[in-house]
PDB file of C-alpha atoms in Angstrom:
ATOM      1  CA  MET A 989    -132.508  95.905 -37.223  1.00  0.00           C
ATOM      2  CA  PRO A 990    -136.069  95.536 -38.561  1.00  0.00           C
ATOM      3  CA  SER A 991    -136.544  95.248 -42.234  1.00  0.00           C
ATOM      4  CA  VAL A 992    -138.209  98.192 -44.044  1.00  0.00           C
ATOM      5  CA  THR A 993    -140.915  97.729 -46.670  1.00  0.00           C
ATOM      6  CA  THR A 994    -141.407 100.417 -49.292  1.00  0.00           C
ATOM      7  CA  TYR A 995    -144.646 101.177 -51.101  1.00  0.00           C
ATOM      8  CA  HIS A 996    -145.449 103.094 -54.295  1.00  0.00           C
ATOM      9  CA  CYS A 997    -148.514 104.759 -55.656  1.00  0.00           C
ATOM     10  CA  LEU A 998    -150.183 103.074 -58.674  1.00  0.00           C
ATOM     11  CA  CYS A 999    -148.323 105.720 -60.779  1.00  0.00           C
ATOM     12  CA  THR A1000    -145.002 104.214 -59.421  1.00  0.00           C
ATOM     13  CA  ASN A1001    -144.163 107.281 -57.270  1.00  0.00           C
ATOM     14  CA  LEU A1002    -142.462 106.158 -54.041  1.00  0.00           C
ATOM     15  CA  LEU A1003    -144.644 107.094 -51.113  1.00  0.00           C
ATOM     16  CA  LEU A1004    -143.915 105.132 -47.920  1.00  0.00           C
ATOM     17  CA  ALA A1005    -141.077 103.383 -46.101  1.00  0.00           C
ATOM     18  CA  THR A1006    -142.141 101.505 -43.011  1.00  0.00           C
ATOM     19  CA  PRO A1007    -141.141  98.645 -40.787  1.00  0.00           C
ATOM     20  CA  TYR A1008    -144.759  97.595 -40.572  1.00  0.00           C
ATOM     21  CA  PRO A1009    -145.968  95.482 -43.604  1.00  0.00           C
ATOM     22  CA  ILE A1010    -149.433  96.887 -44.529  1.00  0.00           C
ATOM     23  CA  PRO A1011    -151.241  93.476 -44.445  1.00  0.00           C
ATOM     24  CA  THR A1012    -150.262  93.070 -40.773  1.00  0.00           C
ATOM     25  CA  LEU A1013    -151.619  96.387 -39.637  1.00  0.00           C
ATOM     26  CA  PRO A1014    -155.009  96.536 -37.773  1.00  0.00           C
ATOM     27  CA  GLN A1015    -158.076  97.806 -39.622  1.00  0.00           C
ATOM     28  CA  ARG A1016    -160.642 100.391 -38.517  1.00  0.00           C
ATOM     29  CA  GLN A1017    -163.736  98.645 -37.343  1.00  0.00           C
ATOM     30  CA  SER A1018    -167.446  99.636 -37.708  1.00  0.00           C
ATOM     31  CA  PRO A1019    -168.952 102.168 -37.903  1.00  0.00           C
ATOM     32  CA  SER A1020    -166.028 103.041 -40.304  1.00  0.00           C
ATOM     33  CA  LEU A1021    -166.942 101.753 -43.706  1.00  0.00           C
ATOM     34  CA  ASP A1022    -163.538 102.123 -45.393  1.00  0.00           C
ATOM     35  CA  HIS A1023    -161.683  99.581 -43.112  1.00  0.00           C
ATOM     36  CA  ALA A1024    -158.495 101.584 -43.485  1.00  0.00           C
ATOM     37  CA  ARG A1025    -155.323 100.207 -42.086  1.00  0.00           C
ATOM     38  CA  ILE A1026    -153.953 102.047 -39.022  1.00  0.00           C
ATOM     39  CA  LEU A1027    -150.343 102.944 -39.555  1.00  0.00           C
ATOM     40  CA  PRO A1028    -148.350 104.338 -36.627  1.00  0.00           C
ATOM     41  CA  LEU A1029    -146.034 107.014 -37.937  1.00  0.00           C
ATOM     42  CA  GLY A1030    -143.894 107.580 -34.839  1.00  0.00           C
ATOM     43  CA  LYS A1031    -141.180 110.277 -34.772  1.00  0.00           C
ATOM     44  CA  PRO A1032    -137.786 109.890 -36.433  1.00  0.00           C
ATOM     45  CA  PRO A1033    -134.840 110.017 -34.041  1.00  0.00           C
ATOM     46  CA  SER A1034    -133.483 113.548 -33.483  1.00  0.00           C
ATOM     47  CA  GLN A1035    -130.348 114.566 -35.309  1.00  0.00           C
ATOM     48  CA  THR A1036    -128.601 115.669 -32.086  1.00  0.00           C
ATOM     49  CA  SER A1037    -126.150 113.285 -30.552  1.00  0.00           C
ATOM     50  CA  ILE A1038    -126.370 112.278 -26.936  1.00  0.00           C
ATOM     51  CA  ASP A1039    -123.402 111.501 -24.738  1.00  0.00           C
ATOM     52  CA  ASP A1040    -123.389 108.057 -23.109  1.00  0.00           C
ATOM     53  CA  ASP A1041    -123.189 109.878 -19.765  1.00  0.00           C
ATOM     54  CA  THR A1042    -126.664 111.401 -20.264  1.00  0.00           C
ATOM     55  CA  LEU A1043    -128.445 108.137 -20.982  1.00  0.00           C
ATOM     56  CA  PRO A1044    -130.464 106.589 -18.227  1.00  0.00           C
ATOM     57  CA  PRO A1045    -129.228 103.344 -16.762  1.00  0.00           C
ATOM     58  CA  THR A1046    -130.203 100.182 -18.581  1.00  0.00           C
ATOM     59  CA  VAL A1047    -133.099  98.401 -16.873  1.00  0.00           C
ATOM     60  CA  ALA A1048    -132.774  95.065 -18.717  1.00  0.00           C
ATOM     61  CA  ASP A1049    -130.864  93.484 -21.480  1.00  0.00           C
ATOM     62  CA  ILE A1050    -132.694  92.172 -24.476  1.00  0.00           C
ATOM     63  CA  SER A1051    -131.452  89.240 -26.458  1.00  0.00           C
ATOM     64  CA  PHE A1052    -132.401  88.294 -30.007  1.00  0.00           C
ATOM     65  CA  GLN A1053    -130.956  86.194 -32.893  1.00  0.00           C
ATOM     66  CA  ASN A1054    -129.127  88.012 -35.596  1.00  0.00           C
ATOM     67  CA  ASN A1055    -129.113  86.940 -39.274  1.00  0.00           C
ATOM     68  CA  ASP A1056    -126.378  84.403 -38.575  1.00  0.00           C
ATOM     69  CA  GLY A1057    -128.538  82.634 -36.033  1.00  0.00           C
ATOM     70  CA  ASN A1058    -126.304  83.704 -33.133  1.00  0.00           C
ATOM     71  CA  GLU A1059    -127.770  85.176 -30.032  1.00  0.00           C
ATOM     72  CA  GLN A1060    -126.898  88.853 -29.496  1.00  0.00           C
ATOM     73  CA  ASN A1061    -127.542  90.957 -26.433  1.00  0.00           C
ATOM     74  CA  VAL A1062    -128.712  94.501 -26.819  1.00  0.00           C
ATOM     75  CA  THR A1063    -129.403  97.092 -24.137  1.00  0.00           C
ATOM     76  CA  GLU A1064    -132.456  99.291 -24.132  1.00  0.00           C
ATOM     77  CA  ASN A1065    -130.315 102.281 -24.902  1.00  0.00           C
ATOM     78  CA  GLU A1066    -129.242 100.647 -28.223  1.00  0.00           C
ATOM     79  CA  ILE A1067    -132.817 100.131 -29.462  1.00  0.00           C
ATOM     80  CA  GLU A1068    -134.043 102.751 -31.915  1.00  0.00           C
ATOM     81  CA  PRO A1069    -137.773 103.420 -31.912  1.00  0.00           C
ATOM     82  CA  LEU A1070    -139.614 102.343 -35.059  1.00  0.00           C
ATOM     83  CA  TYR A1071    -141.141 104.935 -37.327  1.00  0.00           C
ATOM     84  CA  SER A1072    -142.576 105.268 -40.798  1.00  0.00           C
ATOM     85  CA  LEU A1073    -141.640 107.858 -43.471  1.00  0.00           C
ATOM     86  CA  LEU A1074    -144.072 109.454 -45.830  1.00  0.00           C
ATOM     87  CA  LEU A1075    -142.408 110.532 -49.085  1.00  0.00           C
ATOM     88  CA  ASN A1076    -143.700 112.547 -52.054  1.00  0.00           C
ATOM     89  CA  THR A1077    -147.114 113.126 -50.525  1.00  0.00           C
ATOM     90  CA  THR A1078    -149.193 116.216 -49.921  1.00  0.00           C
ATOM     91  CA  LEU A1079    -151.843 116.964 -47.339  1.00  0.00           C
ATOM     92  CA  ASP A1080    -155.094 118.574 -48.538  1.00  0.00           C
ATOM     93  CA  ARG A1081    -155.592 122.205 -47.441  1.00  0.00           C
ATOM     94  CA  ARG A1082    -159.185 121.536 -46.467  1.00  0.00           C
ATOM     95  CA  PRO A1083    -160.647 118.567 -44.632  1.00  0.00           C
ATOM     96  CA  VAL A1084    -163.329 116.205 -45.972  1.00  0.00           C
ATOM     97  CA  VAL A1085    -166.224 115.847 -43.511  1.00  0.00           C
ATOM     98  CA  VAL A1086    -167.636 112.302 -43.451  1.00  0.00           C
ATOM     99  CA  GLU A1087    -170.971 111.456 -41.952  1.00  0.00           C
ATOM    100  CA  ARG A1088    -170.858 108.335 -39.924  1.00  0.00           C
ATOM    101  CA  GLU A1089    -173.422 106.382 -37.919  1.00  0.00           C
ATOM    102  CA  ASP A1090    -172.070 107.919 -34.747  1.00  0.00           C
ATOM    103  CA  GLY A1091    -171.674 111.507 -35.969  1.00  0.00           C
ATOM    104  CA  PHE A1092    -169.197 113.292 -38.165  1.00  0.00           C
ATOM    105  CA  GLU A1093    -165.511 112.849 -38.828  1.00  0.00           C
ATOM    106  CA  LYS A1094    -163.079 115.454 -40.207  1.00  0.00           C
ATOM    107  CA  ARG A1095    -160.440 113.833 -42.429  1.00  0.00           C
ATOM    108  CA  TRP A1096    -157.301 115.448 -43.766  1.00  0.00           C
ATOM    109  CA  VAL A1097    -156.572 113.512 -46.904  1.00  0.00           C
ATOM    110  CA  ARG A1098    -152.951 112.591 -47.767  1.00  0.00           C
ATOM    111  CA  ARG A1099    -152.336 112.229 -51.561  1.00  0.00           C
ATOM    112  CA  CYS A1100    -149.612 111.099 -53.981  1.00  0.00           C
ATOM    113  CA  GLY A1101    -147.593 114.176 -54.967  1.00  0.00           C
ATOM    114  CA  ARG A1102    -147.542 113.174 -58.598  1.00  0.00           C
ATOM    115  CA  CYS A1103    -151.018 111.902 -59.509  1.00  0.00           C
ATOM    116  CA  ARG A1104    -153.056 113.122 -56.525  1.00  0.00           C
ATOM    117  CA  THR A1105    -154.407 109.650 -55.668  1.00  0.00           C
ATOM    118  CA  ALA A1106    -155.703 109.477 -52.081  1.00  0.00           C
ATOM    119  CA  ILE A1107    -153.507 107.088 -50.096  1.00  0.00           C
ATOM    120  CA  GLY A1108    -154.881 107.813 -46.566  1.00  0.00           C
ATOM    121  CA  TYR A1109    -156.064 110.427 -44.121  1.00  0.00           C
ATOM    122  CA  MET A1110    -155.473 111.797 -40.687  1.00  0.00           C
ATOM    123  CA  LEU A1111    -158.068 112.861 -38.161  1.00  0.00           C
ATOM    124  CA  GLY A1112    -158.209 116.116 -36.229  1.00  0.00           C
ATOM    125  CA  ASP A1113    -159.143 119.793 -36.451  1.00  0.00           C
ATOM    126  CA  GLY A1114    -156.317 120.849 -38.721  1.00  0.00           C
ATOM    127  CA  SER A1115    -154.044 122.458 -36.191  1.00  0.00           C
ATOM    128  CA  ALA A1116    -150.610 120.864 -35.953  1.00  0.00           C
ATOM    129  CA  ASP A1117    -150.680 120.336 -32.234  1.00  0.00           C
ATOM    130  CA  LYS A1118    -154.245 118.877 -32.184  1.00  0.00           C
ATOM    131  CA  MET A1119    -154.198 116.707 -35.327  1.00  0.00           C
ATOM    132  CA  GLN A1120    -153.795 113.050 -34.546  1.00  0.00           C
ATOM    133  CA  GLY A1121    -150.600 112.810 -36.576  1.00  0.00           C
ATOM    134  CA  GLU A1122    -149.278 109.829 -34.834  1.00  0.00           C
ATOM    135  CA  VAL A1123    -151.286 107.540 -37.110  1.00  0.00           C
ATOM    136  CA  LEU A1124    -152.228 107.620 -40.710  1.00  0.00           C
ATOM    137  CA  TYR A1125    -155.285 105.701 -41.901  1.00  0.00           C
ATOM    138  CA  LEU A1126    -154.131 103.987 -45.040  1.00  0.00           C
ATOM    139  CA  LEU A1127    -156.340 103.318 -48.018  1.00  0.00           C
ATOM    140  CA  GLU A1128    -154.638 100.218 -49.417  1.00  0.00           C
ATOM    141  CA  GLU A1129    -156.136 100.399 -52.884  1.00  0.00           C
ATOM    142  CA  GLY A1130    -153.694 103.221 -53.874  1.00  0.00           C
ATOM    143  CA  LEU A1131    -150.533 101.498 -52.687  1.00  0.00           C
ATOM    144  CA  VAL A1132    -148.351  98.744 -54.215  1.00  0.00           C
ATOM    145  CA  GLU A1133    -145.342  97.132 -52.540  1.00  0.00           C
ATOM    146  CA  THR A1134    -142.025  97.878 -54.297  1.00  0.00           C
ATOM    147  CA  GLU A1135    -141.248  94.206 -54.758  1.00  0.00           C
ATOM    148  CA  GLU A1136    -144.630  93.688 -56.584  1.00  0.00           C
ATOM    149  CA  LEU A1137    -143.808  96.573 -58.959  1.00  0.00           C
ATOM    150  CA  ARG A1138    -140.403  95.138 -59.531  1.00  0.00           C
ATOM    151  CA  LYS A1139    -141.930  91.719 -60.458  1.00  0.00           C
ATOM    152  CA  GLN A1140    -144.351  93.404 -62.890  1.00  0.00           C
ATOM    153  CA  GLY A1141    -141.428  95.276 -64.498  1.00  0.00           C
ATOM    154  CA  ALA A1142    -142.974  98.653 -63.738  1.00  0.00           C
ATOM    155  CA  LEU A1143    -139.761  99.999 -62.140  1.00  0.00           C
ATOM    156  CA  GLY A1144    -137.384  99.070 -64.886  1.00  0.00           C
ATOM    157  CA  SER A1145    -133.940  97.721 -64.087  1.00  0.00           C
ATOM    158  CA  GLU A1146    -132.115  99.254 -61.152  1.00  0.00           C
TER     159      GLU A1146
END
């Protein structure tokens, strides 16, 4: 099972849980000037259960080392897709239109639900089916890893 990293706003509000550490994510390249990190959101698994009879046959077995260092075999059907969860955030009602060298870009800004700090944006025309909601362009300046806040003593004792 992959490890999950959590991130907070500068105001200590929990905003993001993801299996992708932010420093490892790719950045937008020129002509984008913000060099935002590209976070794949993915879709959480559905809440409905599936019978083993309905699953497609396994194409290949995958083997990996567990925490004990022992090799473990896992079938494709046992692998859950990775996804990120946005928590305590709001999406602006109106987009921000940004002029770029190659034209214009319509950004739907995602903000901290407590202090309204911008933490990222999505691209699209605003309709749920046409918005590129599979990725969030993260603005790193507004996010702090939970472990860093804990080291600073900002979260208190848990």
